[in-house]
Structures are given as C-alpha cells and as structure tokens.
Amino acid sequence: MAPRSQYDPIATQYTSYTTVPDMRLEASLVRTALGPCQPTDIILDLGGGSGLHARTAVDLGAGRVDVVDISPEMLLAGRQIEESLGRTDRRIRYIHSDVTKPLPPHLAEQKYDVVMANWVLDHAESMDDLIGMWRNIASALKPGGRFVNVRVRCLRAGYLTRGKYGVVFSDFEEIVTGGPGWRYNVSFRLDGVPVVFEATSMEATLGLDHSIPESMGMGGWGIVPLEEDEVVKGDREYWADHVGEPSFVVVVGRKLGG
Ligand SMILES: C[S@@+](CC[C@H](N)C(=O)[O-])C[C@H]1O[C@@H](n2cnc3c(N)ncnc32)[C@H](O)[C@@H]1O
C-alpha cells in the first residue's frame, strides 16, 4: 500500500511538472474544461497538491479555490508559490485532509460552483476509498455545479512503456481485495531527477463507469476533446499515439438540478 505521505519528498520538484509533455497537454485540457471563471465562482480542488490547477482557475477569474490534500509538503509548496507571486489575498487556501473521508466541517458546510479532482481518483486504494471521494465531490457541489477530473484512462498503451510523452507506467499488480483495480508505479523526470510514485486505479474509474456518482445525483458526463486541443493541434503527428489510445482524459460532469 502506498504511504499517504509519498508526495512529501517530491513536492518541490512536482511544481516543475509542466516541463513534462503529458503535463502540457493536461494543463491545456483542464484550462478548456474550466472555461472562463466568474469572480463569484468558489472552487474546491480535491487532491489539489501544490495548486497547479488552482492557479489556472484563479488566472481564469475564479474568486477562490480551496485546495485539499493529504500531503503537508505539497500544501506547503503551494503556499510558498502564492507567497513568491506576492498574492496576499488568500484566493487559494490550502487545507490538510484525507479526501476519502468526510471533509472538515468548515468545508463540508460550503457548496461549490466547481469541484476539481485531478488524478486523485487514481489514488483510491479500494472501492470504499473511491466511494468516499465521490461522496465528497457530490455533496460539495451546488445543484448545477461543474465537475472537472483528470484521470487515468488506459494503463498499458505501448507508448507508456517507452515514456514517449515523459511518463512511464510499470509494475502492475491487480487489486483483488477491495478492488477490482490496479496498483502500479508512475515515473517521470523532473529537473533531471527521476520521480516515482504509486498510483491505484479502480476498474470503474478507468472504464468511465459513473454509476456511483450517478447514484449521488451527478450526470452530464463528457470528455474534453483531444483532437481540438491547441497542444495536439500544434503537433498532430507527435500526439497521434495519445489521441488513438489516451493514457489520461479530462472528464467533466455536473451535479444535476439547479
Ligand atoms: C498526481 S498528484 C496531483 C496533484 C494535483 N491535483 C495536480 O493535478 O497537479 C496527486 C495528489 O493527490 C494527493 N492525494 C492522494 N491521496 C489523497 C487523499 N486520500 N486525500 C487527499 N489527497 C490525496 C497527493 O498528496 C497528491 O498531491
């Protein structure tokens, strides 16, 4: 089982993740999924780490982003970036919590216009963890509120073993108890330094099976189209393997009603 603190030692390097080709595509797709944000938009970013996508939301005009993460060092790295940007308005708040469990009361009472959960569903170590995450997502969203989610879609595309887009998946192990799902290593280089962490993807997440969130009042699913993305359009030949069999996708959805 992956230690919950596995991101602590890599937190500082993680902030330079944008140098990885996969990440340039991810950043562009998340930007599209978020679209223009309103100053009245309050966003929750579950497993938001050092605030990579929270900063995008603020740049797009969001009023506030609450980043929740289990890694104290990722949160510290995010706070330090805010300080280095000279932002003292606390538009991004960093909160320590395990998102498989009910959120702290001051967050649980708030209803959000947008909830992001980027890569964190791929850290659910069991179906119980996954249900706990979806419960937080569904209960935090306002009726009509939007959901944005980067997730692993395909574990074994050929280009992943070669690291064509900077990221390698390896050492697969089937999760039977608490699953079905897969435990595997994710590796890439940041600033020339190799980084490895363990991820866990349930079959339901990989297969885009949304019966759990649908039972919690969510729907309106979609995938941000790869073919129309600016990064892909910039070099269609290079990105053809990813477009043919995406290792990750950006899923959007919403809380029904409103
Ligand atoms: C791959 S990183 C992604 C960070 C950020 N969402 C992004 O896209 O840049 C996954 C993050 O999920 C966090 N995480 C994993 N399990 C978690 C849990 N149970 N509760 C809260 N955060 C968790 C990790 O600490 C890490 O910061």
CSV table of C-alpha atoms and ligand atoms in Angstrom, one decimal:
chain,number,residue,atom,x,y,z
A,1,MET,CA,0.0,0.0,0.0
A,2,ALA,CA,1.3,3.5,-0.9
A,3,PRO,CA,2.2,5.6,2.0
A,4,ARG,CA,-0.1,8.6,2.2
A,5,SER,CA,3.0,10.8,2.5
A,6,GLN,CA,4.6,9.6,-0.7
A,7,TYR,CA,4.3,13.0,-2.3
A,8,ASP,CA,6.1,14.8,0.6
A,9,PRO,CA,9.7,14.2,-0.7
A,10,ILE,CA,8.8,15.2,-4.3
A,11,ALA,CA,6.7,18.3,-3.5
A,12,THR,CA,9.2,20.9,-4.6
A,13,GLN,CA,10.0,19.1,-7.8
A,14,TYR,CA,6.4,18.5,-8.6
A,15,THR,CA,5.9,22.2,-9.1
A,16,SER,CA,8.1,21.9,-12.3
A,17,TYR,CA,5.8,19.1,-13.7
A,18,THR,CA,4.8,21.4,-16.5
A,19,THR,CA,8.1,20.5,-18.3
A,20,VAL,CA,6.7,17.0,-19.0
A,21,PRO,CA,4.9,16.8,-22.4
A,22,ASP,CA,1.9,15.0,-20.9
A,23,MET,CA,1.5,17.8,-18.4
A,24,ARG,CA,1.4,20.5,-21.1
A,25,LEU,CA,-1.5,18.6,-22.7
A,26,GLU,CA,-3.1,18.1,-19.3
A,27,ALA,CA,-2.8,21.8,-18.4
A,28,SER,CA,-4.4,22.8,-21.7
A,29,LEU,CA,-7.3,20.4,-21.4
A,30,VAL,CA,-8.0,21.5,-17.8
A,31,ARG,CA,-8.0,25.1,-18.9
A,32,THR,CA,-10.6,24.2,-21.5
A,33,ALA,CA,-12.7,22.2,-19.0
A,34,LEU,CA,-12.7,25.1,-16.5
A,35,GLY,CA,-13.5,27.7,-19.2
A,36,PRO,CA,-13.8,31.3,-18.2
A,37,CYS,CA,-14.5,31.5,-14.5
A,38,GLN,CA,-16.5,34.2,-12.7
A,39,PRO,CA,-15.3,36.2,-9.7
A,40,THR,CA,-18.2,34.7,-7.8
A,41,ASP,CA,-17.0,31.2,-8.5
A,42,ILE,CA,-15.9,29.2,-5.4
A,43,ILE,CA,-13.9,26.1,-6.4
A,44,LEU,CA,-12.9,23.0,-4.4
A,45,ASP,CA,-9.8,21.2,-5.6
A,46,LEU,CA,-9.6,17.7,-4.0
A,47,GLY,CA,-6.1,16.2,-4.0
A,48,GLY,CA,-5.1,19.6,-5.4
A,49,GLY,CA,-1.4,19.2,-4.3
A,50,SER,CA,0.7,22.3,-4.8
A,51,GLY,CA,-2.2,24.1,-6.6
A,52,LEU,CA,-1.1,23.7,-10.2
A,53,HIS,CA,-4.7,23.8,-11.5
A,54,ALA,CA,-6.0,26.0,-8.7
A,55,ARG,CA,-3.7,28.7,-10.0
A,56,THR,CA,-5.1,28.2,-13.5
A,57,ALA,CA,-8.6,28.6,-12.1
A,58,VAL,CA,-7.6,31.9,-10.4
A,59,ASP,CA,-5.9,33.1,-13.6
A,60,LEU,CA,-9.2,32.3,-15.4
A,61,GLY,CA,-11.0,34.6,-13.0
A,62,ALA,CA,-12.3,32.4,-10.1
A,63,GLY,CA,-12.9,34.1,-6.9
A,64,ARG,CA,-11.5,31.5,-4.5
A,65,VAL,CA,-10.1,27.9,-4.6
A,66,ASP,CA,-9.9,25.6,-1.6
A,67,VAL,CA,-7.2,23.1,-2.2
A,68,VAL,CA,-7.4,20.0,-0.1
A,69,ASP,CA,-4.6,17.5,0.1
A,70,ILE,CA,-3.2,14.8,2.3
A,71,SER,CA,0.5,15.8,1.8
A,72,PRO,CA,1.7,18.6,4.1
A,73,GLU,CA,4.7,19.2,1.8
A,74,MET,CA,2.6,19.6,-1.3
A,75,LEU,CA,0.4,22.1,0.5
A,76,LEU,CA,3.5,24.0,1.8
A,77,ALA,CA,4.9,24.1,-1.7
A,78,GLY,CA,1.6,25.7,-2.9
A,79,ARG,CA,1.6,28.3,-0.1
A,80,GLN,CA,5.2,29.2,-0.9
A,81,ILE,CA,4.3,29.7,-4.6
A,82,GLU,CA,1.5,32.0,-3.5
A,83,GLU,CA,4.0,34.0,-1.4
A,84,SER,CA,6.5,34.1,-4.2
A,85,LEU,CA,3.8,35.5,-6.5
A,86,GLY,CA,3.2,38.2,-3.9
A,87,ARG,CA,-0.5,37.2,-3.6
A,88,THR,CA,-1.7,38.1,-0.1
A,89,ASP,CA,-5.5,37.9,-0.9
A,90,ARG,CA,-5.7,34.2,0.0
A,91,ARG,CA,-7.7,33.4,-3.1
A,92,ILE,CA,-6.1,30.0,-2.8
A,93,ARG,CA,-6.5,28.3,0.6
A,94,TYR,CA,-4.5,25.2,1.4
A,95,ILE,CA,-6.2,22.7,3.7
A,96,HIS,CA,-4.9,19.4,5.0
A,97,SER,CA,-7.3,16.5,4.8
A,98,ASP,CA,-7.8,12.9,3.5
A,99,VAL,CA,-10.4,13.2,0.7
A,100,THR,CA,-11.5,9.6,1.1
A,101,LYS,CA,-13.0,10.6,4.5
A,102,PRO,CA,-15.7,13.2,5.2
A,103,LEU,CA,-14.3,16.7,4.8
A,104,PRO,CA,-13.6,19.0,7.8
A,105,PRO,CA,-16.9,20.7,8.9
A,106,HIS,CA,-16.0,24.2,7.6
A,107,LEU,CA,-15.6,22.8,4.1
A,108,ALA,CA,-18.4,20.3,4.3
A,109,GLU,CA,-20.8,23.2,5.0
A,110,GLN,CA,-19.8,25.1,1.9
A,111,LYS,CA,-21.4,24.5,-1.6
A,112,TYR,CA,-19.1,24.9,-4.5
A,113,ASP,CA,-19.6,26.1,-8.1
A,114,VAL,CA,-16.9,23.8,-9.4
A,115,VAL,CA,-15.2,20.7,-7.8
A,116,MET,CA,-11.9,19.5,-9.4
A,117,ALA,CA,-10.4,16.1,-8.6
A,118,ASN,CA,-7.3,15.9,-10.8
A,119,TRP,CA,-5.5,12.5,-10.6
A,120,VAL,CA,-6.8,11.9,-7.1
A,121,LEU,CA,-9.4,9.2,-8.1
A,122,ASP,CA,-6.3,7.3,-9.2
A,123,HIS,CA,-5.2,7.2,-5.6
A,124,ALA,CA,-8.3,5.4,-4.3
A,125,GLU,CA,-6.8,2.2,-2.9
A,126,SER,CA,-10.2,0.4,-2.8
A,127,MET,CA,-13.8,0.8,-3.9
A,128,ASP,CA,-14.5,2.1,-0.4
A,129,ASP,CA,-11.9,4.9,-0.9
A,130,LEU,CA,-13.4,5.7,-4.3
A,131,ILE,CA,-17.0,5.9,-2.9
A,132,GLY,CA,-15.7,8.2,-0.1
A,133,MET,CA,-14.1,10.5,-2.7
A,134,TRP,CA,-17.3,10.6,-4.9
A,135,ARG,CA,-19.4,11.3,-1.8
A,136,ASN,CA,-17.3,14.4,-1.1
A,137,ILE,CA,-17.5,15.5,-4.7
A,138,ALA,CA,-21.2,15.1,-5.0
A,139,SER,CA,-22.1,16.6,-1.6
A,140,ALA,CA,-19.8,19.7,-2.1
A,141,LEU,CA,-21.3,20.7,-5.5
A,142,LYS,CA,-24.2,23.1,-5.8
A,143,PRO,CA,-27.1,21.9,-7.9
A,144,GLY,CA,-25.9,22.6,-11.5
A,145,GLY,CA,-22.2,22.9,-10.2
A,146,ARG,CA,-19.5,21.6,-12.5
A,147,PHE,CA,-17.0,18.7,-12.0
A,148,VAL,CA,-13.5,18.6,-13.6
A,149,ASN,CA,-11.4,15.5,-13.4
A,150,VAL,CA,-8.1,14.4,-14.8
A,151,ARG,CA,-8.0,10.6,-14.7
A,152,VAL,CA,-6.1,7.6,-16.0
A,153,ARG,CA,-7.9,6.0,-18.9
A,154,CYS,CA,-5.5,3.4,-20.2
A,155,LEU,CA,-2.7,1.8,-18.3
A,156,ARG,CA,-1.0,-0.3,-21.0
A,157,ALA,CA,-0.7,1.8,-24.1
A,158,GLY,CA,2.6,0.8,-25.9
A,159,TYR,CA,3.9,4.4,-25.7
A,160,LEU,CA,3.7,4.3,-21.9
A,161,THR,CA,6.4,1.7,-21.6
A,162,ARG,CA,8.7,3.9,-23.7
A,163,GLY,CA,7.7,7.1,-21.9
A,164,LYS,CA,7.1,8.9,-25.2
A,165,TYR,CA,5.2,11.7,-23.5
A,166,GLY,CA,7.5,11.8,-20.5
A,167,VAL,CA,5.5,9.4,-18.2
A,168,VAL,CA,6.0,5.6,-17.7
A,169,PHE,CA,3.5,3.2,-16.1
A,170,SER,CA,5.1,0.0,-14.7
A,171,ASP,CA,5.0,-2.8,-12.1
A,172,PHE,CA,1.3,-3.6,-12.4
A,173,GLU,CA,-0.4,-5.6,-9.6
A,174,GLU,CA,-4.0,-6.5,-9.6
A,175,ILE,CA,-6.0,-5.3,-6.5
A,176,VAL,CA,-8.4,-8.1,-5.7
A,177,THR,CA,-9.4,-7.3,-2.1
A,178,GLY,CA,-11.2,-4.0,-2.1
A,179,GLY,CA,-11.0,-3.7,-5.9
A,180,PRO,CA,-11.3,-4.6,-8.7
A,181,GLY,CA,-8.4,-2.3,-9.8
A,182,TRP,CA,-4.7,-1.9,-10.4
A,183,ARG,CA,-1.7,-0.8,-8.3
A,184,TYR,CA,1.2,0.4,-10.4
A,185,ASN,CA,4.2,2.8,-10.5
A,186,VAL,CA,4.2,6.2,-12.3
A,187,SER,CA,7.6,7.6,-13.1
A,188,PHE,CA,9.0,10.6,-14.9
A,189,ARG,CA,11.9,13.0,-14.7
A,190,LEU,CA,11.6,16.5,-13.2
A,191,ASP,CA,14.6,18.8,-13.5
A,192,GLY,CA,16.5,15.8,-14.5
A,193,VAL,CA,15.7,14.0,-11.2
A,194,PRO,CA,13.8,10.7,-11.5
A,195,VAL,CA,10.4,10.7,-9.6
A,196,VAL,CA,8.4,7.6,-8.9
A,197,PHE,CA,5.1,7.2,-7.0
A,198,GLU,CA,2.5,4.6,-6.7
A,199,ALA,CA,-1.0,5.0,-8.1
A,200,THR,CA,-4.1,2.9,-7.8
A,201,SER,CA,-6.9,3.0,-10.3
A,202,MET,CA,-10.2,1.1,-9.8
A,203,GLU,CA,-11.7,-0.5,-12.9
A,204,ALA,CA,-14.8,1.7,-12.5
A,205,THR,CA,-12.6,4.9,-12.9
A,206,LEU,CA,-10.6,3.5,-15.8
A,207,GLY,CA,-13.7,2.3,-17.6
A,208,LEU,CA,-15.7,5.6,-17.1
A,209,ASP,CA,-18.3,3.7,-15.1
A,210,HIS,CA,-20.2,6.5,-13.4
A,211,SER,CA,-22.9,4.5,-11.6
A,212,ILE,CA,-21.5,5.6,-8.2
A,213,PRO,CA,-21.7,9.4,-8.7
A,214,GLU,CA,-25.0,8.9,-10.6
A,215,SER,CA,-26.5,7.3,-7.5
A,216,MET,CA,-25.4,10.6,-5.8
A,217,GLY,CA,-27.2,12.9,-8.2
A,218,MET,CA,-24.4,13.6,-10.7
A,219,GLY,CA,-24.6,13.3,-14.5
A,220,GLY,CA,-23.9,15.3,-17.7
A,221,TRP,CA,-20.7,13.5,-18.4
A,222,GLY,CA,-18.3,14.4,-21.2
A,223,ILE,CA,-14.6,14.2,-22.2
A,224,VAL,CA,-12.7,17.3,-23.3
A,225,PRO,CA,-12.0,16.5,-26.9
A,226,LEU,CA,-8.3,15.8,-27.7
A,227,GLU,CA,-8.5,16.5,-31.4
A,228,GLU,CA,-9.4,20.1,-30.9
A,229,ASP,CA,-6.8,20.9,-28.2
A,230,GLU,CA,-4.2,23.5,-29.0
A,231,VAL,CA,-1.3,21.4,-27.8
A,232,VAL,CA,-2.4,18.5,-30.0
A,233,LYS,CA,-3.1,20.8,-33.0
A,234,GLY,CA,0.4,22.1,-32.6
A,235,ASP,CA,1.9,18.7,-33.5
A,236,ARG,CA,-0.7,16.2,-34.5
A,237,GLU,CA,1.9,13.6,-35.7
A,238,TYR,CA,3.6,13.6,-32.3
A,239,TRP,CA,0.3,13.3,-30.3
A,240,ALA,CA,-1.3,10.7,-32.6
A,241,ASP,CA,-0.5,7.7,-30.3
A,242,HIS,CA,-2.0,9.5,-27.3
A,243,VAL,CA,-5.1,10.6,-29.3
A,244,GLY,CA,-5.6,7.0,-30.6
A,245,GLU,CA,-5.4,5.5,-27.1
A,246,PRO,CA,-5.3,8.2,-24.4
A,247,SER,CA,-3.5,7.3,-21.2
A,248,PHE,CA,-5.4,10.0,-19.4
A,249,VAL,CA,-8.5,12.1,-20.2
A,250,VAL,CA,-10.2,15.1,-18.6
A,251,VAL,CA,-13.8,14.2,-17.6
A,252,VAL,CA,-16.4,16.8,-17.0
A,253,GLY,CA,-19.8,16.3,-15.3
A,254,ARG,CA,-22.2,18.2,-13.1
A,255,LYS,CA,-24.5,17.9,-10.1
A,256,LEU,CA,-28.0,17.6,-11.5
A,257,GLY,CA,-30.7,20.1,-10.7
A,258,GLY,CA,-30.3,23.8,-10.2
B,1,LIG,C1,-0.6,13.3,-9.0
B,1,LIG,S1,-0.8,14.4,-7.7
B,1,LIG,C2,-1.9,15.6,-8.5
B,1,LIG,C3,-1.9,16.9,-7.8
B,1,LIG,C4,-2.8,18.0,-8.5
B,1,LIG,N1,-4.2,17.5,-8.5
B,1,LIG,C5,-2.4,18.2,-9.9
B,1,LIG,O1,-3.0,17.8,-10.8
B,1,LIG,O2,-1.3,18.9,-10.0
B,1,LIG,C6,-2.0,13.6,-6.6
B,1,LIG,C7,-2.3,14.3,-5.4
B,1,LIG,O3,-3.3,13.7,-4.6
B,1,LIG,C8,-3.0,13.7,-3.3
B,1,LIG,N2,-3.7,12.6,-2.6
B,1,LIG,C9,-3.5,11.3,-2.7
B,1,LIG,N3,-4.4,10.6,-1.9
B,1,LIG,C10,-5.1,11.6,-1.2
B,1,LIG,C11,-6.1,11.5,-0.2
B,1,LIG,N4,-6.6,10.3,0.2
B,1,LIG,N5,-6.6,12.7,0.3
B,1,LIG,C12,-6.1,13.9,-0.2
B,1,LIG,N6,-5.1,14.0,-1.1
B,1,LIG,C13,-4.6,12.9,-1.6
B,1,LIG,C14,-1.5,13.6,-3.2
B,1,LIG,O4,-0.9,14.0,-2.0
B,1,LIG,C15,-1.1,14.4,-4.4
B,1,LIG,O5,-0.9,15.8,-4.0
